[in-house]
mmCIF file of C-alpha atoms in Angstrom:
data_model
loop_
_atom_site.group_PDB
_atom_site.id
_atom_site.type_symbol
_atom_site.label_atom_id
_atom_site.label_comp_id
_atom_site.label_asym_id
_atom_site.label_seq_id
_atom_site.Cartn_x
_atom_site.Cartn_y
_atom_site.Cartn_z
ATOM 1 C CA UNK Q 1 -37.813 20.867 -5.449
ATOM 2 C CA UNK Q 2 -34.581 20.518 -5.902
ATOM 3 C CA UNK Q 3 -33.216 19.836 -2.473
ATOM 4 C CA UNK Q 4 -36.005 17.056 -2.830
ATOM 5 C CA UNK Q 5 -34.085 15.638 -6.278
ATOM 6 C CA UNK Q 6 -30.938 15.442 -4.609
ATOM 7 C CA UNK Q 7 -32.009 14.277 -1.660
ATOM 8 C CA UNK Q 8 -33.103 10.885 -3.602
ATOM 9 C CA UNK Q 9 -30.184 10.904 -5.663
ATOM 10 C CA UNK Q 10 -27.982 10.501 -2.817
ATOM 11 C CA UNK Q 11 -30.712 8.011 -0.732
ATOM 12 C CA UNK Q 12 -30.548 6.187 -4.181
ATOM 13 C CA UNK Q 13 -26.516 5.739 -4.131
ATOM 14 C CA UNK Q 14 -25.039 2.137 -2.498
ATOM 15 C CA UNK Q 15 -24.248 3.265 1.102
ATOM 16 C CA UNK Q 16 -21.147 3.428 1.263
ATOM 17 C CA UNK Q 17 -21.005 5.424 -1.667
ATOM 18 C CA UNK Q 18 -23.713 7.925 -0.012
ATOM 19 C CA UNK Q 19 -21.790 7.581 3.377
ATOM 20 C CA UNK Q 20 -18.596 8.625 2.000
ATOM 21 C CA UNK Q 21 -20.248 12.191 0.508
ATOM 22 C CA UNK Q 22 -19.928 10.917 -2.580
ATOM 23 C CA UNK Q 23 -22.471 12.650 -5.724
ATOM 24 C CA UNK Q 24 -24.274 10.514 -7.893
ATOM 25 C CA UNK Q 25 -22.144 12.417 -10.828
ATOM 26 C CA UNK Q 26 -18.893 11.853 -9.559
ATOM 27 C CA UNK Q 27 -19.637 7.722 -8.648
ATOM 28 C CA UNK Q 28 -20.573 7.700 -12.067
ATOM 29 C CA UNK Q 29 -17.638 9.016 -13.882
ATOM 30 C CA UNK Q 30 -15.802 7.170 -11.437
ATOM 31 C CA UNK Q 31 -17.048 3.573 -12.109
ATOM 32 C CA UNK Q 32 -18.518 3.838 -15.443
ATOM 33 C CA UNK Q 33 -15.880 6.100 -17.316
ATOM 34 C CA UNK Q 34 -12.392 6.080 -14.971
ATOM 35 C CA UNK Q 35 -12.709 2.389 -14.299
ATOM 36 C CA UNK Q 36 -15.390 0.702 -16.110
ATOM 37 C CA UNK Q 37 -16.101 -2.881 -15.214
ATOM 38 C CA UNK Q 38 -13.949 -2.259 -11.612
ATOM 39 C CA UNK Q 39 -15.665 -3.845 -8.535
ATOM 40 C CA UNK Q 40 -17.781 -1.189 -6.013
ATOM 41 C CA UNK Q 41 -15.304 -1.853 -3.186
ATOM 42 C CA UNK Q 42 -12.279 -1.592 -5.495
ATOM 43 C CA UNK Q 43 -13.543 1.967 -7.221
ATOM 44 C CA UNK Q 44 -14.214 3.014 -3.287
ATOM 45 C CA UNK Q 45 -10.448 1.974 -2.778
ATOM 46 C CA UNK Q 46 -9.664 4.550 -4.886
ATOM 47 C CA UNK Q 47 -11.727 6.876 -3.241
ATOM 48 C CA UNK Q 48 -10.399 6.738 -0.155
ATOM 49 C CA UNK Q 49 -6.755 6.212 -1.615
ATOM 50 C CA UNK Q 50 -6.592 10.071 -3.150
ATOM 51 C CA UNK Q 51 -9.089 11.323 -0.563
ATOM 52 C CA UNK Q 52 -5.860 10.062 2.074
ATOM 53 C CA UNK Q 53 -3.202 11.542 -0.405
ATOM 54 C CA UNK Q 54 -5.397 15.169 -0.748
ATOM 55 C CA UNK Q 55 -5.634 13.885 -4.911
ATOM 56 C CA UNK Q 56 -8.752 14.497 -6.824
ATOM 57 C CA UNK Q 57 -9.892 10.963 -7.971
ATOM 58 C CA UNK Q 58 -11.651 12.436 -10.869
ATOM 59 C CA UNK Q 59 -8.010 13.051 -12.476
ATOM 60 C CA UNK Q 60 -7.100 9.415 -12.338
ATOM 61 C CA UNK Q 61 -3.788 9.833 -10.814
ATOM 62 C CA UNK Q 62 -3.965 6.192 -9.171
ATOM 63 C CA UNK Q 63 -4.795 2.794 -10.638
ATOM 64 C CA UNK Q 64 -6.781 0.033 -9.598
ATOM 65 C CA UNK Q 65 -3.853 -3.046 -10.672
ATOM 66 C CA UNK Q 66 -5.286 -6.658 -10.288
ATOM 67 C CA UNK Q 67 -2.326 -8.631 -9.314
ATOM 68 C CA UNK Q 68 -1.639 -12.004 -8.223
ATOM 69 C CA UNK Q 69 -0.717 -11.916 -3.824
ATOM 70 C CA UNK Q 70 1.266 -14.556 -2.796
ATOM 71 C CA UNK Q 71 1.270 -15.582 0.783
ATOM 72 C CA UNK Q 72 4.973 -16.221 1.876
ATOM 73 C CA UNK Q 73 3.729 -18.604 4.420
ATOM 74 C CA UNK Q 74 1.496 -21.156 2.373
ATOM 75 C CA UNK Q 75 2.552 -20.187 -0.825
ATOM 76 C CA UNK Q 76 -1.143 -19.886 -2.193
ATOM 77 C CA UNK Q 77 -1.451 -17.130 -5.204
ATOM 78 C CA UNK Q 78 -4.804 -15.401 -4.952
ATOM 79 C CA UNK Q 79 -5.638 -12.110 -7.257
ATOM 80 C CA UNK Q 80 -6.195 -9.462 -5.651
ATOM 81 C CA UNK Q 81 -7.021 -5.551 -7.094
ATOM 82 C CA UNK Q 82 -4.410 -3.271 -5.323
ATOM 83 C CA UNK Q 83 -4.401 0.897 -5.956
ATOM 84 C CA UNK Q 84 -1.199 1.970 -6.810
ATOM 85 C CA UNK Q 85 -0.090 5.339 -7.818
ATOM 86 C CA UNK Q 86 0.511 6.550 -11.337
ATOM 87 C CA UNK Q 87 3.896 8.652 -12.358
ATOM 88 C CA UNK Q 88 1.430 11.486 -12.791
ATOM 89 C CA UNK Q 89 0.409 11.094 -8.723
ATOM 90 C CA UNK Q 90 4.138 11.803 -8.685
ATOM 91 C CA UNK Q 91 4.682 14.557 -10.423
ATOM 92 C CA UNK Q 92 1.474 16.167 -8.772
ATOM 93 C CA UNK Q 93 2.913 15.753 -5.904
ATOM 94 C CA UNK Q 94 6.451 16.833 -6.418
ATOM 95 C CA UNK Q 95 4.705 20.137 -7.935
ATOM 96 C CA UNK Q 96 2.494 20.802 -4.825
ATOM 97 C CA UNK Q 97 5.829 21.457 -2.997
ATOM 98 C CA UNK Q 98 7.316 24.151 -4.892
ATOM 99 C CA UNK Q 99 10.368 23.098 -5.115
ATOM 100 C CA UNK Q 100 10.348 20.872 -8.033
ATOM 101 C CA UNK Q 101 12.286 22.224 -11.156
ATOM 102 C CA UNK Q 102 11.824 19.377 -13.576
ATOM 103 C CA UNK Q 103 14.346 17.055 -14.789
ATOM 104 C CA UNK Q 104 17.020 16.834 -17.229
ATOM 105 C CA UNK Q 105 16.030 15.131 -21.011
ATOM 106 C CA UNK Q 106 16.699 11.313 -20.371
ATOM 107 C CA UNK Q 107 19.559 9.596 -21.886
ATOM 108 C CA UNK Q 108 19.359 5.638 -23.199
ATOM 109 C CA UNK Q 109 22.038 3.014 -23.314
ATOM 110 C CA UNK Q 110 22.512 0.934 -26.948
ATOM 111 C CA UNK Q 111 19.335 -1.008 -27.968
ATOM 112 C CA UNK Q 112 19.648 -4.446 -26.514
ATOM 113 C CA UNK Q 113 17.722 -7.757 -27.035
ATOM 114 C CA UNK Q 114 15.926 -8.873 -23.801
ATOM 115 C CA UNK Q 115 13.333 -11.561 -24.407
ATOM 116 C CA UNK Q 116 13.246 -11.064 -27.834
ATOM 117 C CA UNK Q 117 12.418 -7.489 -27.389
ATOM 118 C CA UNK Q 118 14.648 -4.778 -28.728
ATOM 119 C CA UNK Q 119 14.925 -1.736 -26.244
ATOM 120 C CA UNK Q 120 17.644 0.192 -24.736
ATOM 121 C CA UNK Q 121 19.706 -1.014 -22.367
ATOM 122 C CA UNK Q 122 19.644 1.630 -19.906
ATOM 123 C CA UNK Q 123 17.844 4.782 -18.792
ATOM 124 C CA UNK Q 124 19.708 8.023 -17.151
ATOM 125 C CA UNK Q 125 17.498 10.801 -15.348
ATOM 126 C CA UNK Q 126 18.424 13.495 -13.380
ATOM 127 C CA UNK Q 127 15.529 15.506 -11.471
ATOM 128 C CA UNK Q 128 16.147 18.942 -9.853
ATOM 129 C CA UNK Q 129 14.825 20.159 -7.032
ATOM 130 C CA UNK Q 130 15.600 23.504 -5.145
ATOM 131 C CA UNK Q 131 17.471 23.351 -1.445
ATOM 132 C CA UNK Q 132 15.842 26.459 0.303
ATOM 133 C CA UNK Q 133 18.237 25.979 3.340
ATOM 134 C CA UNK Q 134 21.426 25.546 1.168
ATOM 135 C CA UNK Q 135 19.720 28.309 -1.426
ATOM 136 C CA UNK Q 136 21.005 25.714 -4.245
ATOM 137 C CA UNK Q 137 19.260 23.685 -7.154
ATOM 138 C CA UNK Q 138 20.122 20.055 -6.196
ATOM 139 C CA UNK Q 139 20.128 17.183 -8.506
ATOM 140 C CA UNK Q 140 19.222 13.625 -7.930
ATOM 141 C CA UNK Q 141 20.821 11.470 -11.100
ATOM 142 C CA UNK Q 142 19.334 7.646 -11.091
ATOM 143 C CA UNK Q 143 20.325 5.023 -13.668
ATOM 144 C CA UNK Q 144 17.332 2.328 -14.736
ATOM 145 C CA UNK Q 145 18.266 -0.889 -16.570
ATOM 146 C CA UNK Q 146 15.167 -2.458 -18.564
ATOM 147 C CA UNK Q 147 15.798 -5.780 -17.717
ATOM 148 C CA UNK Q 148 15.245 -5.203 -13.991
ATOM 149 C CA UNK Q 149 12.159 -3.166 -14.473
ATOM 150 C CA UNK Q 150 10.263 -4.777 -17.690
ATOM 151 C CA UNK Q 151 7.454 -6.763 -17.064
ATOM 152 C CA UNK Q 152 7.201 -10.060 -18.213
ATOM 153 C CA UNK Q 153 4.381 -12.807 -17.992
ATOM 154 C CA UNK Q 154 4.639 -16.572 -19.032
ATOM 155 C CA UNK Q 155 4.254 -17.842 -22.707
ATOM 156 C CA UNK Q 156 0.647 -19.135 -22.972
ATOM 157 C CA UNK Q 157 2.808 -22.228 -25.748
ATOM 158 C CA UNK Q 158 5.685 -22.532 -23.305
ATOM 159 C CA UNK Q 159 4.793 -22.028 -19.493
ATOM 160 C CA UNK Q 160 8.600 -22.365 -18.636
ATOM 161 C CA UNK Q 161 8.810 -19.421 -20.747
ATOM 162 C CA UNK Q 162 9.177 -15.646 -20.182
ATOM 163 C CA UNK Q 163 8.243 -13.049 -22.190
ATOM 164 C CA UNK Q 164 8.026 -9.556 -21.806
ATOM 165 C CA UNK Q 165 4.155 -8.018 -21.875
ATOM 166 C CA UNK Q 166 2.210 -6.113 -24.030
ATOM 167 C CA UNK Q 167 2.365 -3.211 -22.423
ATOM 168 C CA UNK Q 168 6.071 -3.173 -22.671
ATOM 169 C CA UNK Q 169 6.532 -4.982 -25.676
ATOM 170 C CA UNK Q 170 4.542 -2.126 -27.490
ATOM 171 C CA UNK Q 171 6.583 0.849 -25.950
ATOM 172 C CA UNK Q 172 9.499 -0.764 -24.497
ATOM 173 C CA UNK Q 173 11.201 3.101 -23.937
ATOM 174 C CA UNK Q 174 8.607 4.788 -22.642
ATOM 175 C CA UNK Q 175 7.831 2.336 -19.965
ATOM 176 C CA UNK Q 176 11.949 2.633 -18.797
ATOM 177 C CA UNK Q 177 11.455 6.032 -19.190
ATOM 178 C CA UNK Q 178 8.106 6.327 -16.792
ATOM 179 C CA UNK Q 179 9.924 3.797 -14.624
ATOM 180 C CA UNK Q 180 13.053 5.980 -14.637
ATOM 181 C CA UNK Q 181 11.355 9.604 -13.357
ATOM 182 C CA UNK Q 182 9.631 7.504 -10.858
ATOM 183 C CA UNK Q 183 13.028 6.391 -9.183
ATOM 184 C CA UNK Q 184 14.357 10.210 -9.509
ATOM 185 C CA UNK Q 185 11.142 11.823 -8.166
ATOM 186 C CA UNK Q 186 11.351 9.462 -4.993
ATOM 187 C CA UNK Q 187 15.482 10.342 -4.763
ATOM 188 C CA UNK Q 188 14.334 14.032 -4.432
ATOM 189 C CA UNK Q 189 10.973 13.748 -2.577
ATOM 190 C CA UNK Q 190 11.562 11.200 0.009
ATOM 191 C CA UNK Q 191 9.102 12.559 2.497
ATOM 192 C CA UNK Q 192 6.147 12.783 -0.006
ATOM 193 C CA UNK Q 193 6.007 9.756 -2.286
ATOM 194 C CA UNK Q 194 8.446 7.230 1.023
ATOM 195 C CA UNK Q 195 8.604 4.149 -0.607
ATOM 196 C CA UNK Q 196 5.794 3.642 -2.540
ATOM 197 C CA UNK Q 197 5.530 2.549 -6.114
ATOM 198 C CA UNK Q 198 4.203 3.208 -9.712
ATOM 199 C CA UNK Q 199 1.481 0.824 -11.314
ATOM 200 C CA UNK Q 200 4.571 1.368 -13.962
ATOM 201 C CA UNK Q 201 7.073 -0.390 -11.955
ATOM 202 C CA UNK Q 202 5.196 -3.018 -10.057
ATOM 203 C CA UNK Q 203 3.253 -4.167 -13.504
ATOM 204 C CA UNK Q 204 3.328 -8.185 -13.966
ATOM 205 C CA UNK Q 205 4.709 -8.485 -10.703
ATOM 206 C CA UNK Q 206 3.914 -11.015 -7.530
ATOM 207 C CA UNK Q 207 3.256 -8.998 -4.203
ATOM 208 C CA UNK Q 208 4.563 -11.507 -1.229
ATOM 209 C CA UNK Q 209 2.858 -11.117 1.557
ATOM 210 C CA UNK Q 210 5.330 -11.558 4.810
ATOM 211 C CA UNK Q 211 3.838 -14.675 7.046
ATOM 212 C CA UNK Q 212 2.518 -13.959 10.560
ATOM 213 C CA UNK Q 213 5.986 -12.899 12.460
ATOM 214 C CA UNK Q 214 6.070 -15.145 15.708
ATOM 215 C CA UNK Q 215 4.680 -13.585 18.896
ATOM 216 C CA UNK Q 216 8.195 -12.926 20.654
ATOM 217 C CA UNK Q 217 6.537 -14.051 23.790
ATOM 218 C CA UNK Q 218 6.488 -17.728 22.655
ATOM 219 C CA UNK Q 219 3.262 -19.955 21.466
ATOM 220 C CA UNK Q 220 0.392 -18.835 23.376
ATOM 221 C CA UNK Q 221 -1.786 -21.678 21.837
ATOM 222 C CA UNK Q 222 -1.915 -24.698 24.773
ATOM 223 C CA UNK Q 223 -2.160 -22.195 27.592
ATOM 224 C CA UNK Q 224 -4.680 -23.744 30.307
ATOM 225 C CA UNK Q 225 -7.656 -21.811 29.839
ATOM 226 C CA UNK Q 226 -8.839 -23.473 32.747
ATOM 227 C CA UNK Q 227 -5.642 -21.592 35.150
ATOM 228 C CA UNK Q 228 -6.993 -18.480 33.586
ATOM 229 C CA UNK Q 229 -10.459 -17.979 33.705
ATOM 230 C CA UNK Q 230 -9.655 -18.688 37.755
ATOM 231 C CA UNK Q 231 -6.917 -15.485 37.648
ATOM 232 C CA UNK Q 232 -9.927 -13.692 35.720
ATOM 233 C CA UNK Q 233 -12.289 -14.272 38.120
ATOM 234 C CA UNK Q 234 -9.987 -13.816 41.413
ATOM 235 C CA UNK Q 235 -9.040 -10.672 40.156
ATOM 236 C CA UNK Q 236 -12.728 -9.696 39.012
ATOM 237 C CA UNK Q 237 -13.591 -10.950 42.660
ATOM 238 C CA UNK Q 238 -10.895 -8.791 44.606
ATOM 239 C CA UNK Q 239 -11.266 -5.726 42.574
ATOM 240 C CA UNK Q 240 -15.357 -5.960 43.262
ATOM 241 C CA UNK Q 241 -14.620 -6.562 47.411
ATOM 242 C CA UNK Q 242 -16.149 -4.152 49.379
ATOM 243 C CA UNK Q 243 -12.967 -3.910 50.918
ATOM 244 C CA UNK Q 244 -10.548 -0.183 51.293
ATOM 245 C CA UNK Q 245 -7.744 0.297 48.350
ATOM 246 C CA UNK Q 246 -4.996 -1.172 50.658
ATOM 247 C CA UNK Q 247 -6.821 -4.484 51.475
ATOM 248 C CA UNK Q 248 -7.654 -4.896 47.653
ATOM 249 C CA UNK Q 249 -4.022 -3.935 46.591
ATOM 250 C CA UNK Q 250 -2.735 -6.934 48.810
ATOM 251 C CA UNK Q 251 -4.856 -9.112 47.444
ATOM 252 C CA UNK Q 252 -4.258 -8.708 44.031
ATOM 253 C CA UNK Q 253 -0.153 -8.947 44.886
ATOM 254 C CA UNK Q 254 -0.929 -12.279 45.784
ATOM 255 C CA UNK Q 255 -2.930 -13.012 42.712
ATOM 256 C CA UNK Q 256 -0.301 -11.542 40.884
ATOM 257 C CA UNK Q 257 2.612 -13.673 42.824
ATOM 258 C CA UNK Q 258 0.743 -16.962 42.481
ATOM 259 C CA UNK Q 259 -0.138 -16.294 38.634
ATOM 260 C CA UNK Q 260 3.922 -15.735 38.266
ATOM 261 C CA UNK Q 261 4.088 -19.698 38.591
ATOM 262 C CA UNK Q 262 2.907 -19.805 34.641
ATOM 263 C CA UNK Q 263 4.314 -17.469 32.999
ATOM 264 C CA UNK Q 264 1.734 -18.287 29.669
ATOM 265 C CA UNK Q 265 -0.746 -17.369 31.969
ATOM 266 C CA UNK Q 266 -0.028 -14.456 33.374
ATOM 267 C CA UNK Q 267 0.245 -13.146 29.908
ATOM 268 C CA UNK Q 268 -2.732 -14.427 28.284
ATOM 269 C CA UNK Q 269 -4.627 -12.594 31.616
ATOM 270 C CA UNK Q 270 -2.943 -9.731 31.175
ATOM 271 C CA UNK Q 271 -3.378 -9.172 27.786
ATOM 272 C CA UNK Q 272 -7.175 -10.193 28.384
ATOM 273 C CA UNK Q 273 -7.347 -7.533 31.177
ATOM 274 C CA UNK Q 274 -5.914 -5.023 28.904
ATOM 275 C CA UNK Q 275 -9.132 -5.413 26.486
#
C-alpha cells in the first residue's frame, strides 16, 4: 500500500521535478519554505546547482538572486534569476577539505560617510589554512573597502542618484564583513570556490554579458549556398561510388582542390560534414 502511495506522489510531481528523483517532501520545503514565490525552473536551478557542487539544497547554502543582465552587445537590460552561492557554501566547502583552521577576528578602518551611510572604511581578514606539504599553517590576509563592495540602487526621487540598499544600509558591517571572508576563503581555496562569487558581493549589481566574439575565420554569412550544396553532393556522390578506396580517394582530392578556390566554402562544407 505504500509503495502504491508513493508511487502517485511521485507520478503527481511536475516532471522534471519527478525526473530529477526529487520527493514530494523535499520539492515542497524547497519551493514553498526555502524559496517561496521562486519560479519551478528557478527552484530546479538550485537543484541542480548544489546537486553539481555535492551541497544539500535543503540547507540553503545558495541563493536564487534576480538581477538585471545586460547584453554588452545591444545594451538591452533584461532580469534574469541567477543562483549564486552564499558565504556559508563557502565555508562548507573550505571545511570539507580539512585543512581549514578559521580566520583571524576582523579588524575595521574609522567609520566613514559613503552615500550618506555611516560604516567603516575598511575591512582586514586573515584566514588560515594548513600546508600539508610545507607542514605549516599558512595565512591569506585580504583588505575590503566598503565603497567598492556596498550595494547601491538608484533614488526612486532622484534617478541620477545613488544610494546604498537596504540590505546594506541596515547592517552596513556585517555585509563588509561577509564580503571580506568571502575574498579570504577564495585566497586560500582557489581550487574549490575558482572564481565564483557570493550573492553578498554581487548584490545590486549588473551582470554584462560579453557579445558574440567574431568567428576568427571571417563572416560566414553571404557564402554561396548554391557552391556548397554542389561540394555536398559531389562528395556524398564519390563517397557512395561503387568504386575501390583508391579511386574514391582521388576523387575526393579533386573535390577538395577545386573547393580550395573559395575558401568560405570549403569551410562552411567542412564544418557541415563534421555534423
Amino acid at each position: 500500500m505504500n509503495a502504491v502511495v508513493e508511487q502517485v506522489r511521485v507520478v503527481s510531481l511536475p516532471e522534471p521535478v519527478a525526473r530529477r528523483g526529487i520527493s514530494e517532501a523535499q520539492w515542497r520545503t524547497l519551493a514553498n519554505n526555502l524559496y517561496p514565490g521562486a519560479a519551478s525552473d528557478s527552484v530546479l536551478m538550485v537543484w541542480d546547482y548544489c546537486v553539481a557542487r555535492k551541497l544539500d539544497p535543503l540547507k540553503k547554502p545558495c541563493h536564487i538572486v534576480p538581477m538585471q543582465v545586460r547584453d554588452s552587445k545591444s545594451g538591452d537590460y533584461i532580469w534574469r534569476d541567477v543562483v549564486m552561492a552564499g558565504i556559508y557554501e563557502y565555508r562548507t566547502t573550505a571545511t570539507r577539505t580539512g585543512l581549514y583552521l578559521g580566520h583571524s577576528i576582523p579588524e575595521y578602518g574609522p567609520a566613514v560617510d559613503h552615500l550618506g551611510v555611516m560604516a567603516p572604511e575598511y575591512c582586514r581578514l586573515t584566514v588560515y589554512r594548513w600546508n600539508p606539504e610545507a607542514k605549516m599553517k599558512a595565512e591569506y590576509p585580504v583588505e575590503v573597502r566598503f565603497s567598492e563592495v556596498v550595494a547601491t540602487k538608484r533614488d526612486k526621487q532622484d534617478k541620477s542618484r545613488l544610494i546604498v540598499n537596504e540590505r546594506w544600509s541596515k547592517a552596513p558591517q556585517q555585509m563588509l564583513t561577509k564580503c571580506t571572508e568571502a575574498a579570504a576563503l577564495r585566497e586560500a581555496f582557489p581550487d574549490e570556490l575558482g572564481g565564483t562569487q557570493t550573492v553578498e558581493e554581487m548584490e545590486g549589481h549588473v551582470i554584462d554579458v560579453p557579445a558574440k566574439a567574431p568567428d576568427p575565420r571571417g563572416d560566414l554569412s553571404g557564402v554561396d549556398e548554391g557552391k556548397v550544396q554542389m561540394y555536398m553532393d559531389a562528395i556524398c556522390e564519390a563517397l557512395d561510388a561503387d568504386k575501390d578506396e583508391n579511386a574514391i580517394a582521388a576523387t575526393l582530392r579533386e573535390i577538395d582542390a577545386d573547393m580550395n578556390k573559395w575558401p568560405e566554402v570549403y569551410i562552411v562544407v567542412a564544418d557541415r560534414l563534421a555534423k
